[in-house]
Every structure is written in structure tokens, then in C-alpha cells.
Coordinates of N, CA, C and O and ligand atoms in Angstrom, one line a residue:
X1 N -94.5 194.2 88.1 CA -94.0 194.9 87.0 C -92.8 195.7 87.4 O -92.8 196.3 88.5
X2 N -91.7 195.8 86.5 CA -90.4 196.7 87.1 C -90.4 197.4 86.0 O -89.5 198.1 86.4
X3 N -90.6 197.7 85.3 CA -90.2 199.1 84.9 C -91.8 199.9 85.0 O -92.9 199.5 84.7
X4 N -91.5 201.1 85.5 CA -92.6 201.5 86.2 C -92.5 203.2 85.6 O -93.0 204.2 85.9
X5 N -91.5 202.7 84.4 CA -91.7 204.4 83.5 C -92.6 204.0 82.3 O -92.8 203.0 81.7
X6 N -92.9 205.8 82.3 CA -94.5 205.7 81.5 C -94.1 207.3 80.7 O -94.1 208.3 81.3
X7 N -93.9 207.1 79.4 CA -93.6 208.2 78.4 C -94.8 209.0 78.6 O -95.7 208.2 78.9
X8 N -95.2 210.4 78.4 CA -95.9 211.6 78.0 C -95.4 212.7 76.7 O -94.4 213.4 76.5
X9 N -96.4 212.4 75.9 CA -95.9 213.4 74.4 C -97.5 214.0 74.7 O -98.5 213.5 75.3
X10 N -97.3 215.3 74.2 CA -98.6 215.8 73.5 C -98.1 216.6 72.5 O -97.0 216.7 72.1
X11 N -99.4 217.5 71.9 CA -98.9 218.8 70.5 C -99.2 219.9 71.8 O -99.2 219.6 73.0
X12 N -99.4 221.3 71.1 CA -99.3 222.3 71.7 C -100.8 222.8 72.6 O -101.1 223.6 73.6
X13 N -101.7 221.9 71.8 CA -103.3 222.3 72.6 C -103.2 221.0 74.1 O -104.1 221.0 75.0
X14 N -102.5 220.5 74.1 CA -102.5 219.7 75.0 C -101.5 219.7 76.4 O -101.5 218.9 77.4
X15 N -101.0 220.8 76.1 CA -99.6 221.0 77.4 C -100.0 220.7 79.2 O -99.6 219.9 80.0
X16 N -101.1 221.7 79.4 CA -101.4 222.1 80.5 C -102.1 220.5 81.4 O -101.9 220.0 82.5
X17 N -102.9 219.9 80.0 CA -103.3 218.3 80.7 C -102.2 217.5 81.1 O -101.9 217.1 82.2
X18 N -101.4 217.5 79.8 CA -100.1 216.4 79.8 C -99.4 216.7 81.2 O -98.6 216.0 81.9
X19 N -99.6 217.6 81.4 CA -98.3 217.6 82.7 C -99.4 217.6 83.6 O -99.0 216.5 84.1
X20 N -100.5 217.9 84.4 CA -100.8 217.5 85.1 C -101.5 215.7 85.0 O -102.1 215.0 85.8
X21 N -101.3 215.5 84.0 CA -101.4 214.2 84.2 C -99.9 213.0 84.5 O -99.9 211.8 85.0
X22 N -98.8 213.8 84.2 CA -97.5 213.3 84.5 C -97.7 214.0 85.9 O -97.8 213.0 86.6
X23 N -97.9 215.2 86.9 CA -97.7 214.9 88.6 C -98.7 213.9 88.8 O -98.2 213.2 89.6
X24 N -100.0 213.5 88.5 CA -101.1 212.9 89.2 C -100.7 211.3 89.0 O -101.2 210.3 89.6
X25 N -99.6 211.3 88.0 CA -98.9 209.5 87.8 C -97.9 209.4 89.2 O -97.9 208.6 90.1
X26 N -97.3 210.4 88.8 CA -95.6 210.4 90.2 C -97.1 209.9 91.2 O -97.1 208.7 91.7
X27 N -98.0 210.6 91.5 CA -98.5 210.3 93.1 C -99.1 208.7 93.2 O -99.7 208.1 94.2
X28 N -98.8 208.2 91.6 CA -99.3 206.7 92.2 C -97.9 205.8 92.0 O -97.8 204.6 91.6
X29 N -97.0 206.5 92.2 CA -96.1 205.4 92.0 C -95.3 204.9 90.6 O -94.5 203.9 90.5
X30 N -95.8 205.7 89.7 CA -94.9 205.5 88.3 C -93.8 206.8 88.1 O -93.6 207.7 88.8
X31 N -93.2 206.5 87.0 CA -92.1 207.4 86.9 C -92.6 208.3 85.7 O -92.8 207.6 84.7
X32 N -92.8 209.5 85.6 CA -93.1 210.2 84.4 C -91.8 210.9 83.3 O -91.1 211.9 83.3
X33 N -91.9 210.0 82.6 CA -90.9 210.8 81.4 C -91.4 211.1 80.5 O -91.7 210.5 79.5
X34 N -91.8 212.9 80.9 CA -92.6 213.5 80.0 C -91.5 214.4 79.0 O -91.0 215.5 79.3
X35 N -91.5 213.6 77.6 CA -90.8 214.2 76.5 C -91.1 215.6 75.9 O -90.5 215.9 74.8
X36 N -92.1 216.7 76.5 CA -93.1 217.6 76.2 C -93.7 217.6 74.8 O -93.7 216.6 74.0
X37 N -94.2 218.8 74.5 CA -92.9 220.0 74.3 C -93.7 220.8 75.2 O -94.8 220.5 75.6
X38 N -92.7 222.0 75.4 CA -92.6 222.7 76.3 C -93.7 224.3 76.5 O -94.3 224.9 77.5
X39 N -93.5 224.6 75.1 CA -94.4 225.9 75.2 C -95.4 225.6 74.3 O -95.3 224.5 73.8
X40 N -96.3 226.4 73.9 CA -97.6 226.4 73.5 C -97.4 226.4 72.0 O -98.4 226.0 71.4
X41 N -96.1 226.7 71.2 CA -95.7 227.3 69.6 C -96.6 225.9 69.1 O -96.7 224.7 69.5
X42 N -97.3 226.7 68.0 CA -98.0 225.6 67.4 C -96.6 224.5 66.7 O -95.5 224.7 66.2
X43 N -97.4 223.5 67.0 CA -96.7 222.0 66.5 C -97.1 221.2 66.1 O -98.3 221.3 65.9
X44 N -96.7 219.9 65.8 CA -97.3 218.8 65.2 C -97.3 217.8 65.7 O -96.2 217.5 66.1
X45 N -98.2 216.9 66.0 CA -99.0 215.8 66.6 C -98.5 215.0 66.2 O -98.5 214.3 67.3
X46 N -97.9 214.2 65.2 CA -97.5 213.1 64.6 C -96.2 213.0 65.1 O -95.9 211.9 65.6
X47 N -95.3 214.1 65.1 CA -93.9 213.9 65.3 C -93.7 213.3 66.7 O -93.0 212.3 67.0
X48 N -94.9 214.2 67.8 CA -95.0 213.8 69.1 C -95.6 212.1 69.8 O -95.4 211.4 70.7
X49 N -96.5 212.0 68.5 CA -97.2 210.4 69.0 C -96.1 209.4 68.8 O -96.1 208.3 69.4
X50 N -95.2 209.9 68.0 CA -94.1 208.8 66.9 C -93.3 208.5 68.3 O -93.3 207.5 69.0
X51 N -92.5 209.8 68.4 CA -91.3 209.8 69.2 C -92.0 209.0 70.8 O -91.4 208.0 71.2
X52 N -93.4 209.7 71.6 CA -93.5 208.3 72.3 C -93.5 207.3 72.5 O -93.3 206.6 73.5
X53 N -94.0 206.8 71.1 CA -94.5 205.2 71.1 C -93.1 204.7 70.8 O -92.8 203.8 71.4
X54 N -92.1 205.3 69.7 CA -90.7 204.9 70.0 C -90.4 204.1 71.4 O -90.1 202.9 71.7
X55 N -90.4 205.4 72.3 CA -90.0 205.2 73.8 C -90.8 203.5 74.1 O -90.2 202.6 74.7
X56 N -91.9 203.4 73.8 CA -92.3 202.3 74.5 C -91.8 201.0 73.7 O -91.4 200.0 74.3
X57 N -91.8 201.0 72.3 CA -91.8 199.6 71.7 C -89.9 199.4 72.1 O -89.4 198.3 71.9
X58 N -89.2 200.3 72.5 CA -87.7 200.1 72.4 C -88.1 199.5 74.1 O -87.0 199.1 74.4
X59 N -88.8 199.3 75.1 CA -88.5 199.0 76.4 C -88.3 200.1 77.4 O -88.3 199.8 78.6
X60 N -88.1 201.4 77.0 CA -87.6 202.6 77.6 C -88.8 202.7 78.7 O -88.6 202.8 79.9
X61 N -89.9 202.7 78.2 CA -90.7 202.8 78.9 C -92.0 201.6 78.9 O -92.2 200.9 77.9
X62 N -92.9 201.7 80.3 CA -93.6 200.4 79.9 C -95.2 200.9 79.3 O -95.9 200.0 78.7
X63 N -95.7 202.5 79.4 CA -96.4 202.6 78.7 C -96.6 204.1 78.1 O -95.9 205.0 78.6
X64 N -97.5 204.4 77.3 CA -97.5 206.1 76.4 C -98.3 206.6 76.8 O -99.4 206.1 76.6
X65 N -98.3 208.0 77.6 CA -100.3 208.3 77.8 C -99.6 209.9 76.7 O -98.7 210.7 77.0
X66 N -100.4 209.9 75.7 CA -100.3 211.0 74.3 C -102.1 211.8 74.5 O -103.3 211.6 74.8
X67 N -100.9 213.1 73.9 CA -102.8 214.2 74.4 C -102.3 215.1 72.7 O -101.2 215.6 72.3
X68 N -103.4 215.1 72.4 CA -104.0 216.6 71.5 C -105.0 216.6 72.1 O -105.4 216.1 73.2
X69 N -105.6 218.1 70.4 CA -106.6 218.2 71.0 C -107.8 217.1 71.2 O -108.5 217.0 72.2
X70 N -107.9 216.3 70.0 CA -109.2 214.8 70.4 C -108.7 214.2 70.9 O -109.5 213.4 71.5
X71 N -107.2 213.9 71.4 CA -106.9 212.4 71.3 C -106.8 211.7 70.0 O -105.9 210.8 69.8
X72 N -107.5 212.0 69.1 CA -107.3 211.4 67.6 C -106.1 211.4 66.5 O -105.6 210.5 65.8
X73 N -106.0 212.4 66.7 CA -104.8 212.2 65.3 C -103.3 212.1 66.0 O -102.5 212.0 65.1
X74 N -102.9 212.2 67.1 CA -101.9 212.0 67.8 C -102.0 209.9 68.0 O -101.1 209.2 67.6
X75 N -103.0 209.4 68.7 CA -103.1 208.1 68.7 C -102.9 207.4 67.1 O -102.3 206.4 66.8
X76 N -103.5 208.2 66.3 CA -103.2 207.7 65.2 C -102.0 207.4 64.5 O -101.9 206.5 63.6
X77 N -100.7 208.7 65.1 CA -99.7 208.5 64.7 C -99.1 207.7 65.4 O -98.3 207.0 64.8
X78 N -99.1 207.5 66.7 CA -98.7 206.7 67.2 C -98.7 204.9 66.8 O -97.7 204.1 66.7
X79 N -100.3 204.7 66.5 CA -100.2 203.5 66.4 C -99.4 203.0 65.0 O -98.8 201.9 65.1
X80 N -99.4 203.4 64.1 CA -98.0 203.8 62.9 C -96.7 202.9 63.2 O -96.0 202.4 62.4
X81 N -96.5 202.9 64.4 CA -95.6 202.8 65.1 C -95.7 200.9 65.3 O -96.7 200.4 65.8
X82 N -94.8 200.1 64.8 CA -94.8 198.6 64.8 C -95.0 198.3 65.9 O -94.2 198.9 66.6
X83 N -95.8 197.6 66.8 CA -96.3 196.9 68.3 C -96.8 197.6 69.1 O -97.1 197.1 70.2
X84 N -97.2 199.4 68.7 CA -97.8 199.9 69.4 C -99.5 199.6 69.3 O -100.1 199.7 68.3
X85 N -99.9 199.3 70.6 CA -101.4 199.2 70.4 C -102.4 200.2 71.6 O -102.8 200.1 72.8
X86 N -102.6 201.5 70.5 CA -102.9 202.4 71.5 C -104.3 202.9 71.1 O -104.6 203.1 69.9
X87 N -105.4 203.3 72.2 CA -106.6 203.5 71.6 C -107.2 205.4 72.2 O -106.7 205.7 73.3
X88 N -107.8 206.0 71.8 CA -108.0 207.5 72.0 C -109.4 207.1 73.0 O -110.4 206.5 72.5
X89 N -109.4 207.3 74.3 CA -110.2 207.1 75.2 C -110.9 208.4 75.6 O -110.0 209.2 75.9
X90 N -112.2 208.9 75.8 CA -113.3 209.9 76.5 C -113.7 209.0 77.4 O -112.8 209.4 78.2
X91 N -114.1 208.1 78.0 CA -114.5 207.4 79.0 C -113.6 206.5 80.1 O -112.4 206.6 79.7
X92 N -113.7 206.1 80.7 CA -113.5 205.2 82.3 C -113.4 203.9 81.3 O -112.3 203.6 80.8
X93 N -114.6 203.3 81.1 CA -114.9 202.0 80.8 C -113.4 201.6 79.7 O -112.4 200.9 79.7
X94 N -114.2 202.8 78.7 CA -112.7 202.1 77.2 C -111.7 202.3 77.4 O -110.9 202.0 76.4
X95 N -111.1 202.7 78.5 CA -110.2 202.6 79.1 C -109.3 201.6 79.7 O -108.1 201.3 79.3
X96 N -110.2 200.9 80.9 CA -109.8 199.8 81.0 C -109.7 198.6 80.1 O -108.9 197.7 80.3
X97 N -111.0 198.8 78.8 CA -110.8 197.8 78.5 C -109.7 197.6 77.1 O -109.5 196.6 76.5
X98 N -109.2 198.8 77.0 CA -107.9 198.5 75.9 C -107.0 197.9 77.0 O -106.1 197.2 76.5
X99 N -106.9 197.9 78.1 CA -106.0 197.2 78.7 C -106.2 195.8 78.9 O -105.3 195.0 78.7
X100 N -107.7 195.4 79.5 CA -107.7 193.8 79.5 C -108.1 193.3 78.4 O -107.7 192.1 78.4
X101 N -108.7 193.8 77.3 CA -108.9 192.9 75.9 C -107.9 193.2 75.3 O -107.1 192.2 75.1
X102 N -107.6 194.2 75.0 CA -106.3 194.5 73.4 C -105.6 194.8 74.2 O -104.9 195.6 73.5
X103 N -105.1 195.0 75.4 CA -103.4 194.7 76.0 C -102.7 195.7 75.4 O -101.6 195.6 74.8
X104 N -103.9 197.2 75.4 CA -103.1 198.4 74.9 C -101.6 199.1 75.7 O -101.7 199.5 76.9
X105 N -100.4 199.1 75.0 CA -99.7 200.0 75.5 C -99.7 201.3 75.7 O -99.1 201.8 76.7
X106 N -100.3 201.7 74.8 CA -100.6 203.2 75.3 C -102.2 203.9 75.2 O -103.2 203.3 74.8
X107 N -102.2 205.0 75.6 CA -103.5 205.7 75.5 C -103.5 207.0 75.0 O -102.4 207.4 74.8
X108 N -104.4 207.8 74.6 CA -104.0 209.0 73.7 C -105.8 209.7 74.8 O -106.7 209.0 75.2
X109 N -105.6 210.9 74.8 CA -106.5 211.7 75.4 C -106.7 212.6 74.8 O -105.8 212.9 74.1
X110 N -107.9 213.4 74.8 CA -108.3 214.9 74.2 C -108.7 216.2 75.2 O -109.8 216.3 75.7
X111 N -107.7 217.2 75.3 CA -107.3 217.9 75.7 C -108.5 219.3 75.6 O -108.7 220.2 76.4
X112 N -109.0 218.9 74.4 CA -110.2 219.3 73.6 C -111.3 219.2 74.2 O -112.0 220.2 74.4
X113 N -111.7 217.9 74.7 CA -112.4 216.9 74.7 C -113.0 216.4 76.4 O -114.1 215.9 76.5
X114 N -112.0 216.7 77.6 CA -111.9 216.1 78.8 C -111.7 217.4 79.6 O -110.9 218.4 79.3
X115 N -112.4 217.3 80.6 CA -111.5 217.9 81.7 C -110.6 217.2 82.4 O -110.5 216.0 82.1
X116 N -109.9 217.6 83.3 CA -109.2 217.1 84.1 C -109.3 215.9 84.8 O -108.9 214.8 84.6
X117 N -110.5 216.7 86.0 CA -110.9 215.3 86.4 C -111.6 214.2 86.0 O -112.1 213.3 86.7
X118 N -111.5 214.4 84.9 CA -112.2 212.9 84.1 C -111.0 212.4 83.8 O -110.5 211.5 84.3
X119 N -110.5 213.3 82.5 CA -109.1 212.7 82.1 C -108.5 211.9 82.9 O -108.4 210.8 82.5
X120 N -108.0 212.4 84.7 CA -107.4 211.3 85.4 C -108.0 210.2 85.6 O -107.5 209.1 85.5
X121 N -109.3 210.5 86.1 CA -110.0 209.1 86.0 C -109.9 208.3 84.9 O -110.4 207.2 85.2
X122 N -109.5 208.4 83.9 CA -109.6 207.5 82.8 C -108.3 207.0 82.5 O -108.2 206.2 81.6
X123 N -107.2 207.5 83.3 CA -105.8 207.4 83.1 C -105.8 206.4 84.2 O -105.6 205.2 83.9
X124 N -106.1 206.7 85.2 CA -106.0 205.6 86.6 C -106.8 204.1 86.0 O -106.1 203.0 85.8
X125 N -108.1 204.2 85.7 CA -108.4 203.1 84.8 C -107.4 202.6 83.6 O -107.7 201.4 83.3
X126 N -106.6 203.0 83.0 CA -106.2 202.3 82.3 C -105.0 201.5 82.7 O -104.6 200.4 82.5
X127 N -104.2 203.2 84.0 CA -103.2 201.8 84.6 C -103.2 201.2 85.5 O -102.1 200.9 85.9
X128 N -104.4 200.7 86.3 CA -105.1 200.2 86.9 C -105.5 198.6 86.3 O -105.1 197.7 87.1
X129 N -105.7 198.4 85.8 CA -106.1 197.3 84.8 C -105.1 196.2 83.6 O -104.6 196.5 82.5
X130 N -105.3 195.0 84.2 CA -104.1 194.1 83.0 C -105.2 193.6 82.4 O -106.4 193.7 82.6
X131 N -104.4 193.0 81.6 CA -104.4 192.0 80.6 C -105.3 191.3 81.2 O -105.5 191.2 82.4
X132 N -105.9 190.7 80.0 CA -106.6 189.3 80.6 C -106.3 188.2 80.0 O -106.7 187.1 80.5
X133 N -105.5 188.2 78.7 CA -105.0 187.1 78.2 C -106.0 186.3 77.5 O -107.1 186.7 77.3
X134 N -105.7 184.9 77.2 CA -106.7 183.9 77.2 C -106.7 184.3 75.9 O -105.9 184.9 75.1
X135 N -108.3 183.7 75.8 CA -109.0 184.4 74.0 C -108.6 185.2 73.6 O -108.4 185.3 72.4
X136 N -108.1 186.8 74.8 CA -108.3 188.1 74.0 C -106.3 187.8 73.3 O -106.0 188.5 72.3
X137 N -105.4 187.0 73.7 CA -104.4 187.3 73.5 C -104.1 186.2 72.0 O -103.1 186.3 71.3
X138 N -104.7 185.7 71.8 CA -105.4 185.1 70.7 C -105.4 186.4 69.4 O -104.8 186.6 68.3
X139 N -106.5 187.0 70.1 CA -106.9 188.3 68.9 C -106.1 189.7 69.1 O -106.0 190.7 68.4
X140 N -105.6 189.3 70.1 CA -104.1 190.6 69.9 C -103.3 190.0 68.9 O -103.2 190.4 67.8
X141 N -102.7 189.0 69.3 CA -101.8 188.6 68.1 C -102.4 188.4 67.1 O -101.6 187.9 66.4
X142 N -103.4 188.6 66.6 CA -104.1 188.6 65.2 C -103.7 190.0 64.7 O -102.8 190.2 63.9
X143 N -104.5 191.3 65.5 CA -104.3 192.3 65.3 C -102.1 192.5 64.9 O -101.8 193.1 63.9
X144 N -101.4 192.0 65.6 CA -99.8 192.1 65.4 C -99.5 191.7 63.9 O -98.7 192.2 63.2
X145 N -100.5 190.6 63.6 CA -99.9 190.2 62.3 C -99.0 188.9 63.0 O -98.2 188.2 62.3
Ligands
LIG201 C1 -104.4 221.0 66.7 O1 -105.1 222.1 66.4 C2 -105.3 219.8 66.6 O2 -105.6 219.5 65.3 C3 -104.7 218.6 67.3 O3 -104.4 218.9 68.6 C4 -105.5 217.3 67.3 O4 -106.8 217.5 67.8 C5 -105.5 216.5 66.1 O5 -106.0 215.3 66.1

């Protein structure tokens, strides 16, 4: 894979994860382009899911890791977004597996929701893991329309 950049948005409850989840990427070898925002001023989640999944469906980048507080309504705006296929992960497992069944581009986390060290673990599982193609690429392109 060559493009090895990976967009970061969150809202304001999510700052302190989003960025240590953007240094714990740099240490495996991806490029973090973390769009923030920057301070804590309450903001909005939608504007932030939008503007990363932008970054991914234009090529800019090859995937989105997005944080509020659930993971929910940030992933939600995201997926809004034409070809983004992004799912709100608390676990390891569903992690991986938006990557090898639905060939998710991005991931959305809760800030709310995770500590840290889970959070990364669930980040490393997802970019850790391809596609599996076959059948499941079958029912992605269903899901595309
Ligand atoms: C912000 O208070 C909160 O609603 C937001 O971070 C997120 O959890 C929404 O889904």
C-alpha cells in the first residue's frame, strides 16, 4: 500500500484520545494528518466527521480514525459522506472485522467510551487487517449501490 496517510478529526470531548492516537500511528509507520481541532471550545461533530471522510474519498488519505464522545454521531456524519464505509468500534474483534468483511475506510471511536489502551488496541486491529474480498466484496458493492 503507498499512501500510508491516515486523516484524524474529532469534536471537543475527544481531543486528548485523537492525538494520542495520531503519535501511537506515526510509531507504526503511517503518516498522521490530524485535521484537529485544536482546543477544547465546544464544537460540532458533524462538521468534523464530514471534513475527514472528505480527505479519504478525494485519495488524500488512505483511511479516517474520527473520535467523540461515543464514536456515534461523528461516524454517523461521516458515513453521509458518498464511499465512506465507516463503523463506531468499542472492541478488538469489530474492528477488524469492518476491515475484512465491509472493507471499512474509516473508524470512529468514543472518547466517552474507551480508555486509551483499548482504544489503541482497537486502532492497531483495524489497521492491521485487509480486505478479504470474495463474497464479502460482493455485499460491499451492494451496500455502495
Ligand atoms: C458532545 O457532547 C457529544 O454529544 C459528542 O461528542 C458525541 O458523543 C456525539 O455523538
Amino acid at each position: 500500500m503507498t499512501n500510508k496517510r491516515i486523516v484524524l478529526s474529532s469534536d471537543h470531548a475527544a481531543i486528548e484520545l485523537r492525538q494520542a492516537i495520531a503519535k501511537h500511528i506515526e510509531t507504526k509507520g503511517w503518516e498522521a494528518v490530524d485535521i484537529g481541532p485544536t482546543t477544547t471550545e465546544s464544537t460540532h461533530y458533524p462538521l468534523h466527521g464530514k471534513a475527514a471522510a472528505e480527505k479519504v474519498v478525494s485519495g488524500d488519505c488512505r483511511f479516517g480514525i474520527i473520535v467523540c464522545g461515543t464514536g456515534q454521531g461523528i461516524m454517523m456524519a461521516a458515513n453521509k459522506v458518498a464511499g465512506i464505509r465507516c463503523g463506531a468500534c468499542a472492541d478488538t474483534f469489530s474492528a477488524k472485522m469492518i476491515r475484512a468483511h465491509n472493507d471499512a475506510n474509516m473508524i470512529a471511536l468514543g472518547a466517552r467510551v474507551l480508555g486509551e489502551g483499548l482504544a489503541l488496541e482497537i486502532v492497531d486491529g483495524f489497521l492491521e487487517t485487509d480486505f478479504e474480498g470474495g463474497r464479502h466484496a460482493t455485499r460491499v458493492d451492494m451496500v455502495e449501490g
